[in-house]
XYZ file of C-alpha atoms in Angstrom:
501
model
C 83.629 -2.770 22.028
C 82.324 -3.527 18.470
C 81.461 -0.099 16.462
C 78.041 0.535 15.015
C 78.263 0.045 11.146
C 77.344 3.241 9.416
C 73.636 3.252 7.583
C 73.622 5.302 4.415
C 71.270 7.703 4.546
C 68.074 8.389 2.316
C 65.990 11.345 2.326
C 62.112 10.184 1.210
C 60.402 13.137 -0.667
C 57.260 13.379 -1.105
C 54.257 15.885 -1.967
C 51.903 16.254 0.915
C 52.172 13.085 2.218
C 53.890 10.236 4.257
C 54.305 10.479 7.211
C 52.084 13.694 7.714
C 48.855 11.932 5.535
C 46.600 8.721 5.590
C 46.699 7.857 2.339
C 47.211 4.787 -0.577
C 50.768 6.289 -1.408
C 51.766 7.084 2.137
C 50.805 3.595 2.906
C 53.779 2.297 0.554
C 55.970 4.229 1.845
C 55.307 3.437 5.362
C 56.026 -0.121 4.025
C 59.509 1.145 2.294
C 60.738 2.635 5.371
C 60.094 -0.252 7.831
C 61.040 -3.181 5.272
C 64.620 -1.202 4.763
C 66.022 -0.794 8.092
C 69.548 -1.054 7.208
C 68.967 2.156 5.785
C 68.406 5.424 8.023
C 65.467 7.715 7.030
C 65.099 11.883 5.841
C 61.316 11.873 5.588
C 60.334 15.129 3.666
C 57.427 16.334 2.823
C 56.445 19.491 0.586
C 53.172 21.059 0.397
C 51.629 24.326 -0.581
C 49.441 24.027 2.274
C 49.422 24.586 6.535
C 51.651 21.799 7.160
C 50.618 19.303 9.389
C 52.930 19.133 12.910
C 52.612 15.923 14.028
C 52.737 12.536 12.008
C 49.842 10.561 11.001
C 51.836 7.087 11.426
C 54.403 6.150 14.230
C 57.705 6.209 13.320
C 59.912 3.581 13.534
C 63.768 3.593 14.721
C 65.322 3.973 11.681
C 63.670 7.837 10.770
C 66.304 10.008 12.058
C 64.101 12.735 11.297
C 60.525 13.603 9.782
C 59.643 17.403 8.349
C 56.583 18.623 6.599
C 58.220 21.970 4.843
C 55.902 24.429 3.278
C 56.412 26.257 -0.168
C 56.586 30.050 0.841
C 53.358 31.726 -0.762
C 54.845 34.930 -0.157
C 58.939 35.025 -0.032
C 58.679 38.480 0.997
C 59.676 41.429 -0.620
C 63.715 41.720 -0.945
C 65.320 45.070 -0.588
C 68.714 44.997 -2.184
C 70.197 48.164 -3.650
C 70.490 48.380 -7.290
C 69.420 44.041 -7.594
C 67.889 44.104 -11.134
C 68.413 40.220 -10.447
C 69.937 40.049 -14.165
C 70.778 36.376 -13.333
C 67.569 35.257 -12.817
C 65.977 37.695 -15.188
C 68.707 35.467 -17.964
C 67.317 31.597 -15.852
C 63.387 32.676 -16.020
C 63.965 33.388 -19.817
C 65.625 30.169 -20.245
C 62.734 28.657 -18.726
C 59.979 30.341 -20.296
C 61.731 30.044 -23.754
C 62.180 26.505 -22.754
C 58.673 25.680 -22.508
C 58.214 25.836 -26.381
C 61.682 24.530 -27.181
C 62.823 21.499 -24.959
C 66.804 22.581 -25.025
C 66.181 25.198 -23.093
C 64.082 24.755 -20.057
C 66.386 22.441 -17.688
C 69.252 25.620 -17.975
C 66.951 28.251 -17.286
C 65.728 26.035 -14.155
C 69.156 25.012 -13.041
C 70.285 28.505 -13.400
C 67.349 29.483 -10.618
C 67.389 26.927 -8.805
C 71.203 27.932 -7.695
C 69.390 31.685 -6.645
C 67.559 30.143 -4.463
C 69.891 28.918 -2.886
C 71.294 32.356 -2.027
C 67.890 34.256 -1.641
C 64.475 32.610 -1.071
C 62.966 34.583 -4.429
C 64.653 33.650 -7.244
C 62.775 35.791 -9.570
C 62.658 38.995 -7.658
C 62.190 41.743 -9.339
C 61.913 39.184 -12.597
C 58.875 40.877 -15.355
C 58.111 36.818 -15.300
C 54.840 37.554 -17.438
C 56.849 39.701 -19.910
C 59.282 37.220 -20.476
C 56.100 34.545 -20.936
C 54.336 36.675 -23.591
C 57.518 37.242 -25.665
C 58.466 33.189 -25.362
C 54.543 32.669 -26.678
C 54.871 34.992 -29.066
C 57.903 33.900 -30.513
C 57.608 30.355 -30.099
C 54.989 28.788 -32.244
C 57.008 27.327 -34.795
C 59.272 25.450 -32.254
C 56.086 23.703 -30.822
C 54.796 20.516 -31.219
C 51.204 22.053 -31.250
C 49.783 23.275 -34.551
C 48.282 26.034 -32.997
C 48.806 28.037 -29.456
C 45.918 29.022 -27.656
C 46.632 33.023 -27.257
C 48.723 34.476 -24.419
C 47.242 38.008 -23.304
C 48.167 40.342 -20.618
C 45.810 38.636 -17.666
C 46.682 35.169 -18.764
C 50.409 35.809 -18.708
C 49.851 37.539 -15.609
C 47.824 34.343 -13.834
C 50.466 31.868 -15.598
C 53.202 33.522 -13.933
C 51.557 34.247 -10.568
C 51.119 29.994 -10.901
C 54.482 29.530 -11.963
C 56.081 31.684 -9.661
C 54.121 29.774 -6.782
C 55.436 26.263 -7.979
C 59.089 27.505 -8.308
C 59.407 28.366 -4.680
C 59.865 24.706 -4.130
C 63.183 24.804 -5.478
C 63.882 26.952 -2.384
C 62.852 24.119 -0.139
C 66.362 22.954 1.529
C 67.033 18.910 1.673
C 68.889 17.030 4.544
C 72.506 16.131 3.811
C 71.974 12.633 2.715
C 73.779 9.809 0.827
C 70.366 9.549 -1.519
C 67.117 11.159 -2.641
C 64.328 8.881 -3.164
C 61.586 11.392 -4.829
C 57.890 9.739 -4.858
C 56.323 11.556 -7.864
C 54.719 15.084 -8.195
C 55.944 18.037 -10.038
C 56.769 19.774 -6.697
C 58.331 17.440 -4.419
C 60.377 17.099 -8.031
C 60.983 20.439 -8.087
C 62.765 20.384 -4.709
C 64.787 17.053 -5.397
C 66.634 18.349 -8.834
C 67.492 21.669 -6.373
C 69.152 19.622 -4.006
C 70.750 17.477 -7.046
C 72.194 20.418 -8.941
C 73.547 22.176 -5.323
C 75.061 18.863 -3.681
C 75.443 16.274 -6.810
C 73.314 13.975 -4.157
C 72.219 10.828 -6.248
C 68.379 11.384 -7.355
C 65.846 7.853 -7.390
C 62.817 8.895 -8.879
C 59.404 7.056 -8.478
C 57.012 7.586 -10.870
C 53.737 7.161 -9.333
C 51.412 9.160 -11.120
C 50.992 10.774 -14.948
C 50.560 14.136 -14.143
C 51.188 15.812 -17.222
C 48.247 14.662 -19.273
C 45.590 15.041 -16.836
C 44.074 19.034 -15.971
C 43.479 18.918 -12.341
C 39.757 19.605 -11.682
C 40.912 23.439 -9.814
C 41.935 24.729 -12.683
C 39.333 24.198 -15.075
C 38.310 27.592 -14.482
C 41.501 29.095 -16.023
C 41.465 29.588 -19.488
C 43.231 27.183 -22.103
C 46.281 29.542 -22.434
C 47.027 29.150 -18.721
C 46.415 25.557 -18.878
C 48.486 25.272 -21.812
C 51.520 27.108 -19.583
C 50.920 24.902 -16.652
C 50.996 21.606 -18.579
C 53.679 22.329 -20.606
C 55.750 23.214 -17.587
C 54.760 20.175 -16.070
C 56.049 18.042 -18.811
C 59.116 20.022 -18.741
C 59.893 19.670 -14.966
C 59.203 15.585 -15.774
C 61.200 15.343 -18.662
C 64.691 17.460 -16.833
C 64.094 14.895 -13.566
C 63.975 11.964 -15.952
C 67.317 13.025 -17.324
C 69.002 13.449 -13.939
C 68.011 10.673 -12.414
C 70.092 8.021 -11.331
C 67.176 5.271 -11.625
C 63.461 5.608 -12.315
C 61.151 3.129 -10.975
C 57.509 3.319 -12.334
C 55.136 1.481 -11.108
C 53.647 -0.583 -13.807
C 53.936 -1.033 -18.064
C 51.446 2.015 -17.926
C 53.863 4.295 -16.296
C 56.961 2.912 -17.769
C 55.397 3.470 -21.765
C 54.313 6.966 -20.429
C 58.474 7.972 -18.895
C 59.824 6.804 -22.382
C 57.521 9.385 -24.161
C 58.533 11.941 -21.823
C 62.551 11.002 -22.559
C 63.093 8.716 -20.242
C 66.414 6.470 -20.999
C 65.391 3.051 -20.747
C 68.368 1.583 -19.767
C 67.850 3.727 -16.410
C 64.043 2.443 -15.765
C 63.405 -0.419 -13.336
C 59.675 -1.125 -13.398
C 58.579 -2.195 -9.568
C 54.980 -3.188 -8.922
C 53.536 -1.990 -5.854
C 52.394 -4.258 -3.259
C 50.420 -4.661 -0.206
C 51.218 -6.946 2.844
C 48.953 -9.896 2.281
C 48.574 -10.419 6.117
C 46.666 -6.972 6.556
C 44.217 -7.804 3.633
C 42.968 -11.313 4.748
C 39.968 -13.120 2.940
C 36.442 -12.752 4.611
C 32.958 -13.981 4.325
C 30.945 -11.519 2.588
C 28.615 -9.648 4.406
C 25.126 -11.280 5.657
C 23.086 -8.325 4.948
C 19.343 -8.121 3.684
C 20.655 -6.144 0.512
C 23.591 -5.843 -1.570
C 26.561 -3.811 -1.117
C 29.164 -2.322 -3.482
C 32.541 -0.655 -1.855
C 34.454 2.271 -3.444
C 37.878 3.274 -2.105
C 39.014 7.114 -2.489
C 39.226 9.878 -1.176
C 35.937 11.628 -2.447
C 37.518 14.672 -3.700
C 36.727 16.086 -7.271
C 39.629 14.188 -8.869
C 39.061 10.718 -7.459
C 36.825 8.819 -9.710
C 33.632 9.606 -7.559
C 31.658 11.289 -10.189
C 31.152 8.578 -12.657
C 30.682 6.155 -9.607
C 27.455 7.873 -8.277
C 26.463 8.148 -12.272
C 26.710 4.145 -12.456
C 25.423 3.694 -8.647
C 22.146 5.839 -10.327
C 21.169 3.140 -12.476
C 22.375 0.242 -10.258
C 19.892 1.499 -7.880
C 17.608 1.499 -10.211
C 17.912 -2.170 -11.438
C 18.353 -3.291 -7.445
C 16.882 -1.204 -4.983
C 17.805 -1.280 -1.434
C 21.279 -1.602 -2.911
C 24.318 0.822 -0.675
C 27.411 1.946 -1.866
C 29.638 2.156 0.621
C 32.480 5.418 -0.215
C 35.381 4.412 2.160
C 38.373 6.626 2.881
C 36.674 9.492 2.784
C 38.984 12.447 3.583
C 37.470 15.426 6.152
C 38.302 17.969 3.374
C 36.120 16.221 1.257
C 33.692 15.738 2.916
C 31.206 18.625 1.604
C 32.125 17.934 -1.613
C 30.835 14.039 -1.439
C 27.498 15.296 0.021
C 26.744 17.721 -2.632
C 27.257 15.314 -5.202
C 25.253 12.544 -3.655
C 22.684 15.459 -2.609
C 22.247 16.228 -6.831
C 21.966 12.096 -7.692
C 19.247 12.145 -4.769
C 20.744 8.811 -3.993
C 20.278 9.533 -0.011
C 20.989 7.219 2.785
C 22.013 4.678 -0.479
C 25.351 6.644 -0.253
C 27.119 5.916 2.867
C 30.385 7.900 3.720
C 33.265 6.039 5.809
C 36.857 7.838 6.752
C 39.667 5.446 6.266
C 39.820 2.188 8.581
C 42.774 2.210 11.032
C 42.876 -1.561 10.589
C 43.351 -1.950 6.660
C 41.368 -5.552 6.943
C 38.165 -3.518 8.060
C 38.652 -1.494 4.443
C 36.326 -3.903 1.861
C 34.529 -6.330 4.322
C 30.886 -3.871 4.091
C 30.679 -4.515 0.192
C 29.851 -7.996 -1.790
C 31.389 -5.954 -4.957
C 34.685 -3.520 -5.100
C 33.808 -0.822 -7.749
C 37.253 0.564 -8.930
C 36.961 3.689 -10.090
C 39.904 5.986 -9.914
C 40.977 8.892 -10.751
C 43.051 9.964 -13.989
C 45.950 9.611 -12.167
C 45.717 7.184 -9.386
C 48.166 4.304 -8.733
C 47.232 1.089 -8.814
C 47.107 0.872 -4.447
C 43.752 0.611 -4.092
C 43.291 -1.895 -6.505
C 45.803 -4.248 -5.314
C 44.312 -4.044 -1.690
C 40.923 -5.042 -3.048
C 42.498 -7.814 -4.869
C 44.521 -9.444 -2.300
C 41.394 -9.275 0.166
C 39.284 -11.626 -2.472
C 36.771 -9.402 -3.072
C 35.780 -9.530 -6.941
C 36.589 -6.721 -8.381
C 34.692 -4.240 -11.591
C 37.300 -2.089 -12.269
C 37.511 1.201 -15.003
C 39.617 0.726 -18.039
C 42.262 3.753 -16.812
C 46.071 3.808 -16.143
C 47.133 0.756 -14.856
C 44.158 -0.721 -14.035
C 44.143 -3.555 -16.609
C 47.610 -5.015 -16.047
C 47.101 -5.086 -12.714
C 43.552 -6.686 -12.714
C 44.330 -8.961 -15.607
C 41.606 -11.506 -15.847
C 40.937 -11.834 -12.334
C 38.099 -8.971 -12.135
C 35.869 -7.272 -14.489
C 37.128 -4.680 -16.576
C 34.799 -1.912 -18.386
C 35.795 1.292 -20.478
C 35.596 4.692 -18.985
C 33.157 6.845 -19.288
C 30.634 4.209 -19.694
C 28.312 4.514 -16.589
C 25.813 2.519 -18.207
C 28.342 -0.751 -18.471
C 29.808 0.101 -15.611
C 26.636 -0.668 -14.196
C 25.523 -3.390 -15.771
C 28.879 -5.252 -14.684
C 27.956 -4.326 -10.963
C 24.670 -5.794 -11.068
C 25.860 -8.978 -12.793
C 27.828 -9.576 -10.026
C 25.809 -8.797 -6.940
C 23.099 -11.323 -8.231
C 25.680 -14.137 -9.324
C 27.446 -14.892 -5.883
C 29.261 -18.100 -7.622
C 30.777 -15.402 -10.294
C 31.875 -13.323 -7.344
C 33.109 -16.224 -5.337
C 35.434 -17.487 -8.319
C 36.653 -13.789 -9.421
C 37.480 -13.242 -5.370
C 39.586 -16.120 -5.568
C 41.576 -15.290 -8.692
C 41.890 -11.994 -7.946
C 43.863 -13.166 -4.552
C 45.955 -15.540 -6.075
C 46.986 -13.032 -8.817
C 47.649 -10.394 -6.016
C 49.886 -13.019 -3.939
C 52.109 -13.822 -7.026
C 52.615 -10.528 -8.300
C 51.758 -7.764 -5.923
C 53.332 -7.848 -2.097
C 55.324 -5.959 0.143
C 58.133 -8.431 0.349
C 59.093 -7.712 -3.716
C 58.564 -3.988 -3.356
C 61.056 -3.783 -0.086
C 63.521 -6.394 -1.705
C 64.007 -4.404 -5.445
C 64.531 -0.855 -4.029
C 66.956 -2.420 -1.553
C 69.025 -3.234 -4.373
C 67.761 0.334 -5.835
C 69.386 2.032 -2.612
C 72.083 0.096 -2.537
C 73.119 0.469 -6.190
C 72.899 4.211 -5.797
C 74.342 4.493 -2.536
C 77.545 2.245 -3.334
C 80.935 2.881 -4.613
C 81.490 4.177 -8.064
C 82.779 1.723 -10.664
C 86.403 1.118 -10.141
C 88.852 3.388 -12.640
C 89.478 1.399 -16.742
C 92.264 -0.296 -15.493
C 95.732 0.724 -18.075
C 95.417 -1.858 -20.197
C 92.226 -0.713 -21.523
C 93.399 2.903 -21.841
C 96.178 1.773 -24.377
C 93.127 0.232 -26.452
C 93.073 2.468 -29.561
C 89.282 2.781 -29.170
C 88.058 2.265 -26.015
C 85.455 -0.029 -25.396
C 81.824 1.472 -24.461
C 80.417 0.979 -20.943
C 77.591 -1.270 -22.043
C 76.831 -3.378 -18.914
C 73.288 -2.557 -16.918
C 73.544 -1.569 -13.306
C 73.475 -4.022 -10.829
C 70.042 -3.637 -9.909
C 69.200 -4.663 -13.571
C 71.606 -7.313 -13.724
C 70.042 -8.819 -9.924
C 66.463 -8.445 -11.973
C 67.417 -10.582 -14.981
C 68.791 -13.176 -12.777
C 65.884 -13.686 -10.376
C 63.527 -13.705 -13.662
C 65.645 -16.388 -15.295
């Protein structure tokens, strides 16, 4: 009887998403899971919301297991006789010190990251807002910021409430896996360096998003000392998983210029392209309606681009009456918000609001133009769908969006809703334009943006990562007076040069 050969295993991480969420990202890695099946599957989750109990997609064989795992709001109070917690009183100064000066901050969240594996509050009985005031106070001349917004008492109090909150996700516990693939996010992050520092677990990181330059739209209510904390630890938590990961796969040029700012080593960055499955995005005829029709995919919430859509839709409107935008992928928590926006344009029954198509080929077919508007920090999913179903394509000048497009689509700077507009309109009345930007923006999407590339590089990812260590310098090369460097590229980057020879 022939024995099963063993499948390493990889634990996906992710924030809030696959296989718990309908979504662009969880999409991908739906498609990473089921391309790979040599591979068996961890799927993790973390969210600071009710997890979700049952999955949004079906799984296939290869999941051994599937988790959403919520960060603890509340770790409970711990009653240990005579704990002044001096060790992570010593980490949570490392941290906060580190937020000014760079040395500092992956010791101090190393040091309580290994607390937490002991007791599920690391900074128990930590004065964490103290230990932020002194930091601000004493840090300005190791920052690279002329001038500090001021830390008071409430801010340091709020900043530390926040911070406190994010750090529980180093709590979070991981599988016992031969890999962890993290998919962006500070805390998913968070949770994969914890399970790197406790297990020495190899750590793939996919950088899907630029979160540190971008204030989410929840916290613009907080005042610009707070903000200052949060981004700053952001770009901290970034910077200490670039440096322990194994491999770092951005997504596109845009991503891969914005991990070598942050530190990234570039010999460890493998940019991958994401990609649809051209099968589920076939071409259609355009819709035989008595007016024009523009689609917009997102989820509607305050972060997604929708804003300076219904701006632009204002004066399309305007210039082409009877004209409907179509908002597609609505999510159910967003719902509210989309209607009081379009209830201030007064756009009406122009504005129609979809929830995301089962059947992806159902996703652009009610709009003659795809308006691409995303948010600050949006990959590049939606894009590529609209491309590969040869729809043409007015896209915002933000992130990625003008590699990706290229010349196949129209491309407009942000915060422009009047040219924004006027690229619409020049479209919906010039169908042989639209027919001719549908078709190049297919043919670019089938040469450079499918599933079949995405599943065959992070094969080679896993399997790099997964394998055997290099073999030990063999003696002669010990008795070498000075040893020669290890210079050579990992296989994965080797395998890359050769197929783009």
């Amino acid at each position: 009887m022939k024995s099963t050969p063993s499948q390493e295993r990889v634990c996906l991480l992710t924030g809030g998403g696959y296989p718990f969420r309908r979504d662009a990202l969880s999409g991908w890695c739906r498609t990473l899971v089921e391309g790979l099946r040599r591979f068996r599957f961890d799927l993790r989750t973390v969210t600071d919301r009710e997890p979700p109990s049952v999955p949004a997609y079906p799984l296939p064989f290869n999941v051994a297991s599937a988790e959403a795992l919520q960060v603890c709001r509340d770790p409970g109070r711990e009653r240990r006789r005579g704990d002044s917690n001096e060790a992570g009183r010593g980490a949570a100064h490392l941290l906060c010190r580190g937020l000014l000066e760079e040395s500092r901050f992956a010791a101090g969240l190393r040091g309580l990251a290994e607390i937490a594996a002991e007791r599920p509050d690391p900074l128990a009985h930590v004065p964490l807002a103290d230990l932020l005031m002194d930091a601000w106070r004493g840090g300005g001349a190791a920052s690279d910021e002329p001038t500090l917004p001021r830390l008071g008492t409430r801010d340091a109090r709020t900043a530390a409430t926040l911070l406190k909150h994010a750090l529980g996700a180093l709590a979070v516990p991981l599988p016992e896996t031969d890999l962890v693939h993290c998919v962006g996010g500070t805390t998913p992050l968070l949770t994969a360096l914890a399970g790197r520092w406790r297990t020495g677990v190899p750590l793939l990181l996919t950088e899907a998003r630029a979160p540190v330059a971008r204030q989410r739209p929840a916290e613009e209510r907080l005042s610009p000392a707070v903000r200052a904390v949060l981004r700053r630890f952001r770009a901290a938590v970034a910077r200490t998983g670039y440096a322990e990961a194994g491999l770092i796969a951005p997504l596109s040029a845009y991503h891969h210029g914005w991990a070598l700012r942050h530190g990234a080593e570039a010999n460890r960055l493998v940019q991958v392209p994401a990609g649809v499955d051209p099968s589920e995005y076939p071409v259609t005829a355009e819709p035989n309606t008595e007016h024009p029709a523009v689609v917009w995919a997102g989820s509607g919430g305050p972060d997604s681009g929708l804003t300076p859509l219904l701006a632009a839709f204002e004066q399309v409107k305007a210039s082409m009456p009877g004209t409907v935008l179509h908002l597609v992928g609505v999510t159910p928590a967003h719902e509210d918000h989309c209607a009081e926006q379009i209830e201030r344009t007064g756009l009406g029954r122009a504005v129609r609001m979809h929830p995301l198509p089962a059947d992806p080929r159902d996703r652009y077919t009610a709009g003659h133009v795809v308006a691409h508007v995303p948010g600050p920090a949006d990959p590049p999913y939606r894009l590529i769908e609209a491309m590969m179903s040869g729809r043409a394509v007015v896209g915002v000048d933000v992130g990625p969006a003008a590699e990706t497009l290229g010349d196949a689509g129209v491309l407009v700077q942000p915060d422009d809703p009047a040219e924004l507009a006027i690229a619409i309109v020049g479209l919906l009345r010039g169908p042989n334009r639209r027919r001719q930007l549908g078709d190049a923006a297919r043919r670019r999407a089938l040469t450079h943006f499918t599933n079949d590339r995405v599943v065959r590089v992070y094969g080679a990812l896993y399997a790099d990562l997964t394998g055997p260590l290099p073999a030990p310098v063999s003696a002669f090369e010990l008795a070498l007076t000075i040893p020669a460097p290890r210079t050579s590229p990992p296989a994965t980057l080797r395998w890359l040069i050769r197929e783009d020879q």
